Amino acid sequence: MAGDELDLFSAPARAAAGKAPAEEASEAAPPPPDAPLADRMRPRSFDEWVGHARHAGPASALRALFEAGELPSLILHGPPGSGKTTLARLLAARPGTRLAEVSAVMAGVKEIRAVVDAARHARRGGVRTLLFIDEIHRLNRAQQDVLLPHVEAGTVTLVGATTGNPSFEVNAPLLSRCRVVALEALDAAAIASIVERALRDEERGLGSSGVQLAGDVCDAIARESDGDARRALGMLEAAVALHRQRGAQGSVGLETLREATGQRTLRYDRDRDEHYDLTSAFIKSVRASDPDAALYYLARMLEGGEDPLFIARRLVILASEDVGNADPGALPLAVAAFEAVERIGLPEGRIALAQATTWLACAPKSNAAHAALEAARRRVRETGALPVPLHLRNAATAWMASQGCGEGYRSPHDEADGFVDTPNLPDGVGPVRFYAPRDAGAEGELAARLAAWRARRDGSA
């Protein structure tokens, strides 16, 4: 096997590549002493991998498959620091298994084929290859297609990691041959246990330093790491390093943590799951008339760097879609908020967004206008392009008048009560009621007025 092919593998895999199956290492080599704390504390067994009992606990299906040696190909989906790489390495830590790690950022079709060729060679010697592709969503369609037959044939056991939604990021044929494991961000209790273990561990962690944390520091790390174990350990390492550099006595305090880690940056991706999840939560909170939740998600988006005009556009849509005629002032207010954000920008524009958000959340709700349009569109598709009734056509020329255009038209302005009961739908549409106003806010008045008009038009009044 060529040397440049070996470079695609992790150090443990390179070391094992020339060994007989019985001699192959089943555990990764430990990181050097000067490696980042997060690398040194990476779990070496499923028992150390906290926060994911559903996937790797003693009774989990994945653990059972692993222990039985029947591991399927997997797509690991989860936010940064949730343990995707760790899980892949744990799954590879079995006798007769070699780990090949590839970064999708660097790999192309040629590199992937080289890894597959090496896996085929190893398989003849009784050694299985677990191919871990980090950021698999960065592989294009052609690169993913190269993997397909080899995954299907069992030449490699694929474990792909992605922070994006697998149904969007992974080709359907490849996805259908893999089991998706969704890893959630770690909760505060799991992060706290990881931090505490790093403080106690004298071999890999900070136990030999004798440094302790003040009572509120561990909670602050757990809270501000956003469920990212790697980030939490990085914060801990930076705070302890600053504490020791100053020769400070006692425990590491909250102020030291703040100085060492700087301003908190929220996890947010403006074109991936975090963007869509928060947008959905924001809109649905406004729709649910919950201004507090809506403001929370608005703040999350703004703090994460979301385009304020995107938020303003969503509010304009919501004003018609979800408030509608229940509050006719909602749409002008939302449009005014959009224009205010467009003209003044941030930071002041966030105030207009907050005003529009709270007003729309507290407004009466009706989607009747939107629902009516969709019902009308369905009927148009069913009936086709029926001719417009003659009395509604404009007699722009003498010939058009001779054809009956405009004949029999009555203007409501000429009627004493401003209403004309002449039917206006084309023949063939039938008696329909697209618009069903709700008894909500101003739309309740529309409902009563419309009911009386409809009764006169169909002769039931």
Short mmCIF file of C-alpha atoms in Angstrom, two decimals:
data_model
loop_
_atom_site.label_atom_id
_atom_site.label_comp_id
_atom_site.label_asym_id
_atom_site.label_seq_id
_atom_site.Cartn_x
_atom_site.Cartn_y
_atom_site.Cartn_z
CA MET A 1 0.00 0.00 0.00
CA ALA A 2 1.40 3.41 -0.97
CA GLY A 3 2.58 5.81 1.68
CA ASP A 4 0.20 8.59 0.65
CA GLU A 5 -2.69 6.18 1.18
CA LEU A 6 -1.51 5.41 4.69
CA ASP A 7 -1.61 9.12 5.48
CA LEU A 8 -5.38 8.98 5.19
CA PHE A 9 -5.59 6.81 8.27
CA SER A 10 -5.32 7.74 11.89
CA ALA A 11 -2.03 7.04 13.66
CA PRO A 12 -3.41 3.89 15.34
CA ALA A 13 -4.60 2.56 11.99
CA ARG A 14 -1.23 3.23 10.36
CA ALA A 15 0.48 1.40 13.18
CA ALA A 16 -1.85 -1.56 12.80
CA ALA A 17 -1.84 -1.70 9.00
CA GLY A 18 1.22 -3.96 8.78
CA LYS A 19 0.28 -6.32 11.61
CA ALA A 20 -1.39 -9.68 11.41
CA PRO A 21 -5.02 -9.72 12.58
CA ALA A 22 -4.14 -11.27 15.91
CA GLU A 23 -1.63 -8.50 16.60
CA GLU A 24 -3.82 -5.59 15.56
CA ALA A 25 -4.33 -2.97 18.24
CA SER A 26 -7.94 -2.53 19.31
CA GLU A 27 -7.40 0.67 21.24
CA ALA A 28 -6.22 4.05 20.03
CA ALA A 29 -2.86 5.31 21.19
CA PRO A 30 -3.20 7.83 24.02
CA PRO A 31 -2.72 11.49 23.09
CA PRO A 32 0.56 13.14 24.13
CA PRO A 33 0.74 14.89 27.54
CA ASP A 34 0.70 18.34 25.91
CA ALA A 35 -2.44 17.63 23.89
CA PRO A 36 -5.52 19.75 24.70
CA LEU A 37 -7.44 18.62 27.74
CA ALA A 38 -10.43 17.67 25.61
CA ASP A 39 -8.28 15.19 23.64
CA ARG A 40 -6.66 13.75 26.75
CA MET A 41 -10.04 13.24 28.43
CA ARG A 42 -11.73 11.65 25.43
CA PRO A 43 -13.63 8.60 26.75
CA ARG A 44 -11.81 5.28 26.38
CA SER A 45 -14.86 3.12 27.00
CA PHE A 46 -18.63 3.30 26.76
CA ASP A 47 -18.80 3.57 30.54
CA GLU A 48 -16.87 6.86 30.37
CA TRP A 49 -19.04 8.21 27.56
CA VAL A 50 -21.61 10.03 29.66
CA GLY A 51 -24.88 11.60 28.60
CA HIS A 52 -25.84 9.09 25.90
CA ALA A 53 -27.33 6.15 27.76
CA ARG A 54 -30.07 5.83 25.14
CA HIS A 55 -27.49 4.97 22.50
CA ALA A 56 -24.61 3.40 24.40
CA GLY A 57 -26.01 2.28 27.76
CA PRO A 58 -25.77 -1.40 28.73
CA ALA A 59 -29.31 -2.06 27.46
CA SER A 60 -29.06 -0.04 24.24
CA ALA A 61 -29.44 -1.64 20.81
CA LEU A 62 -26.25 -0.01 19.51
CA ARG A 63 -24.21 -1.38 22.42
CA ALA A 64 -25.67 -4.84 21.88
CA LEU A 65 -24.82 -4.78 18.17
CA PHE A 66 -21.30 -3.58 18.93
CA GLU A 67 -20.67 -6.34 21.49
CA ALA A 68 -22.10 -8.95 19.12
CA GLY A 69 -19.77 -7.76 16.33
CA GLU A 70 -22.71 -6.93 14.07
CA LEU A 71 -22.22 -3.21 13.75
CA PRO A 72 -24.15 -1.61 10.84
CA SER A 73 -23.02 1.45 8.96
CA LEU A 74 -24.06 4.60 10.80
CA ILE A 75 -24.66 8.29 10.26
CA LEU A 76 -24.03 10.20 13.48
CA HIS A 77 -26.00 13.41 13.61
CA GLY A 78 -25.50 15.95 16.38
CA PRO A 79 -24.18 19.38 17.35
CA PRO A 80 -20.47 20.06 17.92
CA GLY A 81 -19.05 18.42 21.01
CA SER A 82 -21.84 15.88 21.38
CA GLY A 83 -19.47 12.92 21.00
CA LYS A 84 -19.64 11.87 17.34
CA THR A 85 -15.90 11.32 16.90
CA THR A 86 -15.65 9.68 20.30
CA LEU A 87 -18.41 7.21 19.44
CA ALA A 88 -16.73 6.30 16.16
CA ARG A 89 -13.45 5.58 17.92
CA LEU A 90 -15.16 3.54 20.62
CA LEU A 91 -16.92 1.45 17.98
CA ALA A 92 -13.57 0.79 16.29
CA ALA A 93 -11.95 -0.38 19.52
CA ARG A 94 -12.53 -4.09 18.90
CA PRO A 95 -10.07 -6.85 18.05
CA GLY A 96 -9.89 -7.43 14.33
CA THR A 97 -11.06 -3.90 13.51
CA ARG A 98 -9.00 -1.11 12.08
CA LEU A 99 -10.01 2.54 12.06
CA ALA A 100 -9.60 4.72 8.98
CA GLU A 101 -10.39 8.38 9.62
CA VAL A 102 -11.07 10.75 6.73
CA SER A 103 -12.01 14.41 6.81
CA ALA A 104 -14.55 15.21 4.11
CA VAL A 105 -13.01 18.68 3.87
CA MET A 106 -9.76 17.20 2.53
CA ALA A 107 -10.84 13.97 0.82
CA GLY A 108 -11.81 13.52 -2.82
CA VAL A 109 -12.89 10.53 -4.91
CA LYS A 110 -9.27 9.40 -5.37
CA GLU A 111 -8.59 9.42 -1.64
CA ILE A 112 -11.81 7.58 -0.82
CA ARG A 113 -10.99 4.87 -3.38
CA ALA A 114 -7.53 4.48 -1.86
CA VAL A 115 -9.07 3.91 1.56
CA VAL A 116 -11.51 1.38 0.11
CA ASP A 117 -8.66 -0.48 -1.64
CA ALA A 118 -6.79 -0.68 1.66
CA ALA A 119 -9.94 -1.92 3.39
CA ARG A 120 -10.40 -4.62 0.76
CA HIS A 121 -6.81 -5.75 1.31
CA ALA A 122 -7.28 -5.81 5.08
CA ARG A 123 -10.50 -7.76 4.75
CA ARG A 124 -8.67 -10.58 3.00
CA GLY A 125 -6.57 -10.87 6.14
CA GLY A 126 -9.65 -11.08 8.36
CA VAL A 127 -9.53 -7.45 9.52
CA ARG A 128 -12.59 -5.24 9.23
CA THR A 129 -12.31 -1.53 8.49
CA LEU A 130 -14.43 1.09 10.18
CA LEU A 131 -14.28 4.13 7.93
CA PHE A 132 -15.03 7.29 9.88
CA ILE A 133 -15.78 10.32 7.71
CA ASP A 134 -16.03 13.52 9.68
CA GLU A 135 -18.29 16.21 8.22
CA ILE A 136 -19.67 13.76 5.68
CA HIS A 137 -22.13 16.43 4.54
CA ARG A 138 -19.20 18.13 2.80
CA LEU A 139 -18.80 15.22 0.37
CA ASN A 140 -20.51 15.99 -2.92
CA ARG A 141 -22.92 13.58 -4.62
CA ALA A 142 -20.21 11.91 -6.73
CA GLN A 143 -18.01 11.33 -3.69
CA GLN A 144 -20.89 9.85 -1.73
CA ASP A 145 -21.82 7.63 -4.68
CA VAL A 146 -18.30 6.17 -4.67
CA LEU A 147 -18.92 4.87 -1.15
CA LEU A 148 -22.25 3.24 -1.92
CA PRO A 149 -21.24 -0.14 -3.40
CA HIS A 150 -18.51 -0.66 -0.80
CA VAL A 151 -20.87 0.03 2.07
CA GLU A 152 -23.42 -2.28 0.51
CA ALA A 153 -20.84 -5.05 0.03
CA GLY A 154 -19.50 -4.68 3.57
CA THR A 155 -16.00 -3.76 2.42
CA VAL A 156 -16.13 -0.95 4.95
CA THR A 157 -18.40 -0.17 7.87
CA LEU A 158 -19.15 3.49 7.33
CA VAL A 159 -19.56 5.85 10.24
CA GLY A 160 -20.26 9.36 9.00
CA ALA A 161 -20.56 12.39 11.25
CA THR A 162 -22.57 15.48 10.41
CA THR A 163 -23.92 18.50 12.21
CA GLY A 164 -26.53 18.91 9.48
CA ASN A 165 -29.82 17.13 8.98
CA PRO A 166 -28.92 13.75 7.38
CA SER A 167 -32.08 13.74 5.25
CA PHE A 168 -30.81 16.93 3.59
CA GLU A 169 -27.06 16.33 3.66
CA VAL A 170 -26.64 12.64 2.76
CA ASN A 171 -27.71 11.07 -0.54
CA ALA A 172 -30.85 9.00 -0.18
CA PRO A 173 -29.28 5.73 -1.48
CA LEU A 174 -26.40 6.00 0.97
CA LEU A 175 -28.66 7.08 3.81
CA SER A 176 -30.93 4.08 3.22
CA ARG A 177 -27.99 1.75 3.88
CA CYS A 178 -27.09 3.41 7.17
CA ARG A 179 -28.69 3.67 10.56
CA VAL A 180 -29.02 7.26 11.78
CA VAL A 181 -27.98 7.92 15.37
CA ALA A 182 -29.09 11.35 16.58
CA LEU A 183 -26.89 12.64 19.39
CA GLU A 184 -28.27 15.49 21.44
CA ALA A 185 -26.24 18.26 23.03
CA LEU A 186 -25.16 17.14 26.50
CA ASP A 187 -27.25 18.38 29.38
CA ALA A 188 -25.80 20.41 32.24
CA ALA A 189 -25.48 17.39 34.53
CA ALA A 190 -23.44 15.46 31.95
CA ILE A 191 -21.17 18.46 31.31
CA ALA A 192 -20.67 18.94 35.05
CA SER A 193 -19.66 15.29 35.49
CA ILE A 194 -17.15 15.59 32.62
CA VAL A 195 -15.62 18.71 34.19
CA GLU A 196 -15.45 17.09 37.64
CA ARG A 197 -13.80 13.96 36.24
CA ALA A 198 -11.18 16.08 34.46
CA LEU A 199 -10.43 17.81 37.77
CA ARG A 200 -9.99 14.47 39.57
CA ASP A 201 -8.09 12.52 36.91
CA GLU A 202 -4.37 12.59 37.74
CA GLU A 203 -3.29 10.62 34.68
CA ARG A 204 -5.01 12.51 31.86
CA GLY A 205 -6.67 15.44 33.54
CA LEU A 206 -5.85 18.16 36.05
CA GLY A 207 -5.89 16.07 39.22
CA SER A 208 -2.16 16.40 39.80
CA SER A 209 -2.40 20.21 39.75
CA GLY A 210 -4.44 20.32 42.94
CA VAL A 211 -6.58 23.13 41.50
CA GLN A 212 -10.24 23.24 42.51
CA LEU A 213 -13.19 25.27 41.28
CA ALA A 214 -15.29 27.64 43.32
CA GLY A 215 -18.84 26.43 43.84
CA ASP A 216 -20.43 28.38 40.99
CA VAL A 217 -17.73 27.85 38.35
CA CYS A 218 -18.62 24.28 37.40
CA ASP A 219 -22.25 25.31 37.00
CA ALA A 220 -21.21 28.28 34.85
CA ILE A 221 -19.13 26.05 32.57
CA ALA A 222 -21.99 23.56 32.27
CA ARG A 223 -24.40 26.38 31.45
CA GLU A 224 -22.24 28.32 29.01
CA SER A 225 -20.76 25.43 27.05
CA ASP A 226 -24.09 24.90 25.23
CA GLY A 227 -23.90 21.14 25.68
CA ASP A 228 -20.48 20.94 23.98
CA ALA A 229 -18.09 18.74 26.00
CA ARG A 230 -15.05 19.89 24.03
CA ARG A 231 -15.94 23.51 24.66
CA ALA A 232 -16.51 22.86 28.36
CA LEU A 233 -13.09 21.24 28.80
CA GLY A 234 -11.48 24.05 26.82
CA MET A 235 -13.05 26.60 29.17
CA LEU A 236 -11.86 24.64 32.19
CA GLU A 237 -8.31 24.31 30.84
CA ALA A 238 -8.08 28.03 30.02
CA ALA A 239 -9.36 29.09 33.46
CA VAL A 240 -6.98 26.76 35.32
CA ALA A 241 -4.04 27.89 33.17
CA LEU A 242 -4.75 31.55 33.94
CA HIS A 243 -5.18 30.79 37.65
CA ARG A 244 -1.83 28.98 37.81
CA GLN A 245 -0.04 31.56 35.68
CA ARG A 246 -0.95 34.22 38.21
CA GLY A 247 0.18 32.04 41.08
CA ALA A 248 -3.22 32.56 42.65
CA GLN A 249 -4.20 30.72 45.79
CA GLY A 250 -7.47 28.95 46.51
CA SER A 251 -10.07 27.87 44.00
CA VAL A 252 -10.60 29.15 40.49
CA GLY A 253 -13.32 31.78 40.71
CA LEU A 254 -15.99 32.95 38.32
CA GLU A 255 -14.08 36.12 37.45
CA THR A 256 -11.06 34.09 36.33
CA LEU A 257 -13.31 31.93 34.18
CA ARG A 258 -14.77 35.05 32.53
CA GLU A 259 -11.32 36.52 31.86
CA ALA A 260 -9.96 33.28 30.46
CA THR A 261 -12.86 32.43 28.16
CA GLY A 262 -14.01 35.87 27.02
CA GLN A 263 -17.50 36.72 25.86
CA ARG A 264 -19.80 33.80 25.35
CA THR A 265 -20.62 32.98 21.72
CA LEU A 266 -23.84 31.12 21.13
CA ARG A 267 -23.92 28.15 18.80
CA TYR A 268 -25.81 29.26 15.69
CA ASP A 269 -25.61 28.38 12.03
CA ARG A 270 -27.47 30.69 9.69
CA ASP A 271 -28.09 28.09 6.97
CA ARG A 272 -28.43 24.82 8.86
CA ASP A 273 -30.51 23.09 11.52
CA GLU A 274 -30.00 25.65 14.28
CA HIS A 275 -31.31 28.38 11.98
CA TYR A 276 -34.40 26.42 10.97
CA ASP A 277 -35.14 25.08 14.45
CA LEU A 278 -35.02 28.51 16.08
CA THR A 279 -37.01 30.13 13.28
CA SER A 280 -39.68 27.46 13.64
CA ALA A 281 -39.77 27.88 17.41
CA PHE A 282 -40.01 31.66 17.08
CA ILE A 283 -42.90 31.60 14.59
CA LYS A 284 -44.79 28.91 16.48
CA SER A 285 -44.40 30.78 19.77
CA VAL A 286 -45.89 33.95 18.23
CA ARG A 287 -48.67 31.85 16.70
CA ALA A 288 -49.32 30.27 20.11
CA SER A 289 -49.76 33.76 21.66
CA ASP A 290 -46.70 33.27 23.91
CA PRO A 291 -44.76 36.55 23.79
CA ASP A 292 -42.24 35.39 26.40
CA ALA A 293 -41.16 32.36 24.40
CA ALA A 294 -41.21 34.41 21.20
CA LEU A 295 -38.89 37.03 22.73
CA TYR A 296 -36.55 34.30 23.96
CA TYR A 297 -36.16 32.83 20.48
CA LEU A 298 -35.90 36.30 18.97
CA ALA A 299 -33.02 37.02 21.35
CA ARG A 300 -31.38 33.70 20.50
CA MET A 301 -31.46 34.52 16.80
CA LEU A 302 -30.19 38.06 17.25
CA GLU A 303 -27.39 36.99 19.60
CA GLY A 304 -26.44 34.25 17.14
CA GLY A 305 -26.01 36.78 14.33
CA GLU A 306 -29.19 36.15 12.34
CA ASP A 307 -30.01 38.70 9.63
CA PRO A 308 -32.61 41.02 11.25
CA LEU A 309 -34.31 41.54 7.90
CA PHE A 310 -34.92 37.79 7.68
CA ILE A 311 -36.71 37.96 11.04
CA ALA A 312 -38.69 41.02 9.93
CA ARG A 313 -39.79 39.26 6.74
CA ARG A 314 -41.02 36.31 8.76
CA LEU A 315 -43.08 38.67 10.93
CA VAL A 316 -44.68 40.26 7.84
CA ILE A 317 -45.67 36.82 6.58
CA LEU A 318 -46.99 35.82 9.99
CA ALA A 319 -49.09 38.99 10.25
CA SER A 320 -51.15 37.85 7.26
CA GLU A 321 -50.88 34.10 7.66
CA ASP A 322 -51.68 33.78 11.36
CA VAL A 323 -53.29 37.05 12.48
CA GLY A 324 -55.01 38.07 9.29
CA ASN A 325 -58.32 39.92 9.56
CA ALA A 326 -58.59 39.23 13.26
CA ASP A 327 -56.39 42.32 13.63
CA PRO A 328 -56.21 44.33 10.39
CA GLY A 329 -53.54 46.55 11.95
CA ALA A 330 -51.11 43.65 12.31
CA LEU A 331 -49.85 43.68 8.72
CA PRO A 332 -49.17 47.46 8.59
CA LEU A 333 -47.35 47.16 11.91
CA ALA A 334 -45.19 44.28 10.68
CA VAL A 335 -44.40 46.11 7.43
CA ALA A 336 -43.48 49.21 9.44
CA ALA A 337 -41.17 47.09 11.60
CA PHE A 338 -39.50 45.70 8.47
CA GLU A 339 -38.97 49.21 7.09
CA ALA A 340 -37.63 50.42 10.44
CA VAL A 341 -35.07 47.59 10.57
CA GLU A 342 -34.16 48.19 6.93
CA ARG A 343 -33.56 51.89 7.51
CA ILE A 344 -31.87 51.97 10.91
CA GLY A 345 -30.31 48.51 11.17
CA LEU A 346 -28.91 47.09 14.39
CA PRO A 347 -28.70 47.54 17.29
CA GLU A 348 -31.74 49.87 17.44
CA GLY A 349 -33.70 47.83 14.90
CA ARG A 350 -34.09 45.04 17.44
CA ILE A 351 -36.52 47.29 19.35
CA ALA A 352 -38.87 47.42 16.37
CA LEU A 353 -38.60 43.63 16.08
CA ALA A 354 -39.50 43.26 19.74
CA GLN A 355 -42.50 45.57 19.35
CA ALA A 356 -43.82 43.70 16.33
CA THR A 357 -43.16 40.33 17.96
CA THR A 358 -45.03 41.14 21.15
CA TRP A 359 -47.96 42.78 19.32
CA LEU A 360 -48.40 39.87 16.95
CA ALA A 361 -48.08 37.35 19.78
CA CYS A 362 -50.80 39.13 21.78
CA ALA A 363 -53.09 39.76 18.78
CA PRO A 364 -56.17 37.62 18.10
CA LYS A 365 -55.36 34.90 15.59
CA SER A 366 -57.03 33.82 12.38
CA ASN A 367 -55.68 31.99 9.36
CA ALA A 368 -59.05 32.19 7.60
CA ALA A 369 -57.83 34.41 4.75
CA HIS A 370 -54.89 32.08 4.03
CA ALA A 371 -57.08 28.99 4.25
CA ALA A 372 -59.65 30.61 1.94
CA LEU A 373 -57.04 31.28 -0.72
CA GLU A 374 -55.79 27.70 -0.58
CA ALA A 375 -59.36 26.41 -0.92
CA ALA A 376 -59.91 28.69 -3.94
CA ARG A 377 -56.67 27.46 -5.53
CA ARG A 378 -57.78 23.86 -5.14
CA ARG A 379 -61.09 24.65 -6.85
CA VAL A 380 -59.29 26.45 -9.70
CA ARG A 381 -57.14 23.36 -10.29
CA GLU A 382 -60.26 21.20 -10.28
CA THR A 383 -62.42 23.30 -12.60
CA GLY A 384 -59.82 24.85 -14.90
CA ALA A 385 -60.09 28.24 -16.64
CA LEU A 386 -63.84 28.79 -16.68
CA PRO A 387 -65.10 31.85 -18.57
CA VAL A 388 -65.74 34.99 -16.53
CA PRO A 389 -69.48 35.83 -16.33
CA LEU A 390 -70.41 38.42 -18.97
CA HIS A 391 -71.76 40.96 -16.50
CA LEU A 392 -68.32 41.18 -14.86
CA ARG A 393 -66.44 41.79 -18.09
CA ASN A 394 -65.52 45.32 -19.08
CA ALA A 395 -67.18 46.55 -22.31
CA ALA A 396 -64.15 48.47 -23.52
CA THR A 397 -65.35 48.57 -27.17
CA ALA A 398 -68.68 48.68 -28.98
CA TRP A 399 -68.07 45.15 -30.25
CA MET A 400 -67.52 43.86 -26.70
CA ALA A 401 -70.75 45.57 -25.65
CA SER A 402 -72.54 43.86 -28.53
CA GLN A 403 -71.32 40.53 -27.19
CA GLY A 404 -73.00 41.21 -23.88
CA CYS A 405 -69.94 42.27 -21.89
CA GLY A 406 -71.02 44.32 -18.89
CA GLU A 407 -74.69 43.66 -19.55
CA GLY A 408 -76.68 43.46 -16.34
CA TYR A 409 -73.87 44.73 -14.15
CA ARG A 410 -75.06 46.59 -11.05
CA SER A 411 -72.71 48.71 -8.99
CA PRO A 412 -73.13 48.49 -5.21
CA HIS A 413 -72.53 52.24 -5.08
CA ASP A 414 -75.85 52.75 -6.80
CA GLU A 415 -77.75 50.71 -4.20
CA ALA A 416 -79.23 52.24 -1.07
CA ASP A 417 -77.53 49.76 1.27
CA GLY A 418 -74.37 49.35 -0.82
CA PHE A 419 -74.96 45.67 -1.63
CA VAL A 420 -75.79 43.76 -4.81
CA ASP A 421 -76.93 40.13 -4.63
CA THR A 422 -75.90 39.16 -8.18
CA PRO A 423 -73.76 35.95 -8.25
CA ASN A 424 -70.20 36.56 -9.42
CA LEU A 425 -68.64 33.09 -9.75
CA PRO A 426 -68.38 31.39 -13.15
CA ASP A 427 -70.87 28.68 -13.95
CA GLY A 428 -69.31 25.35 -13.05
CA VAL A 429 -67.60 26.45 -9.85
CA GLY A 430 -70.75 25.74 -7.90
CA PRO A 431 -71.96 27.22 -4.63
CA VAL A 432 -68.84 27.50 -2.50
CA ARG A 433 -67.73 29.10 0.73
CA PHE A 434 -63.99 29.61 0.58
CA TYR A 435 -63.74 32.24 3.28
CA ALA A 436 -64.81 31.15 6.75
CA PRO A 437 -64.03 34.08 9.08
CA ARG A 438 -63.47 33.26 12.71
CA ASP A 439 -65.09 34.96 15.65
CA ALA A 440 -61.77 36.49 16.67
CA GLY A 441 -61.15 40.20 17.11
CA ALA A 442 -62.17 42.37 14.20
CA GLU A 443 -62.86 39.32 12.07
CA GLY A 444 -65.89 38.57 14.21
CA GLU A 445 -67.55 41.70 12.82
CA LEU A 446 -66.67 40.60 9.29
CA ALA A 447 -68.24 37.20 9.97
CA ALA A 448 -71.58 38.68 10.96
CA ARG A 449 -71.67 41.09 8.00
CA LEU A 450 -70.65 38.38 5.52
CA ALA A 451 -73.25 35.92 6.83
CA ALA A 452 -76.02 38.45 6.11
CA TRP A 453 -74.70 39.16 2.61
CA ARG A 454 -74.39 35.48 1.77
CA ALA A 455 -77.93 34.83 2.93
CA ARG A 456 -79.22 37.54 0.58
CA ARG A 457 -77.13 36.34 -2.33
CA ASP A 458 -78.29 32.71 -2.09
CA GLY A 459 -81.89 33.71 -1.36
CA SER A 460 -82.05 32.24 2.14
CA ALA A 461 -82.50 35.61 3.86
#
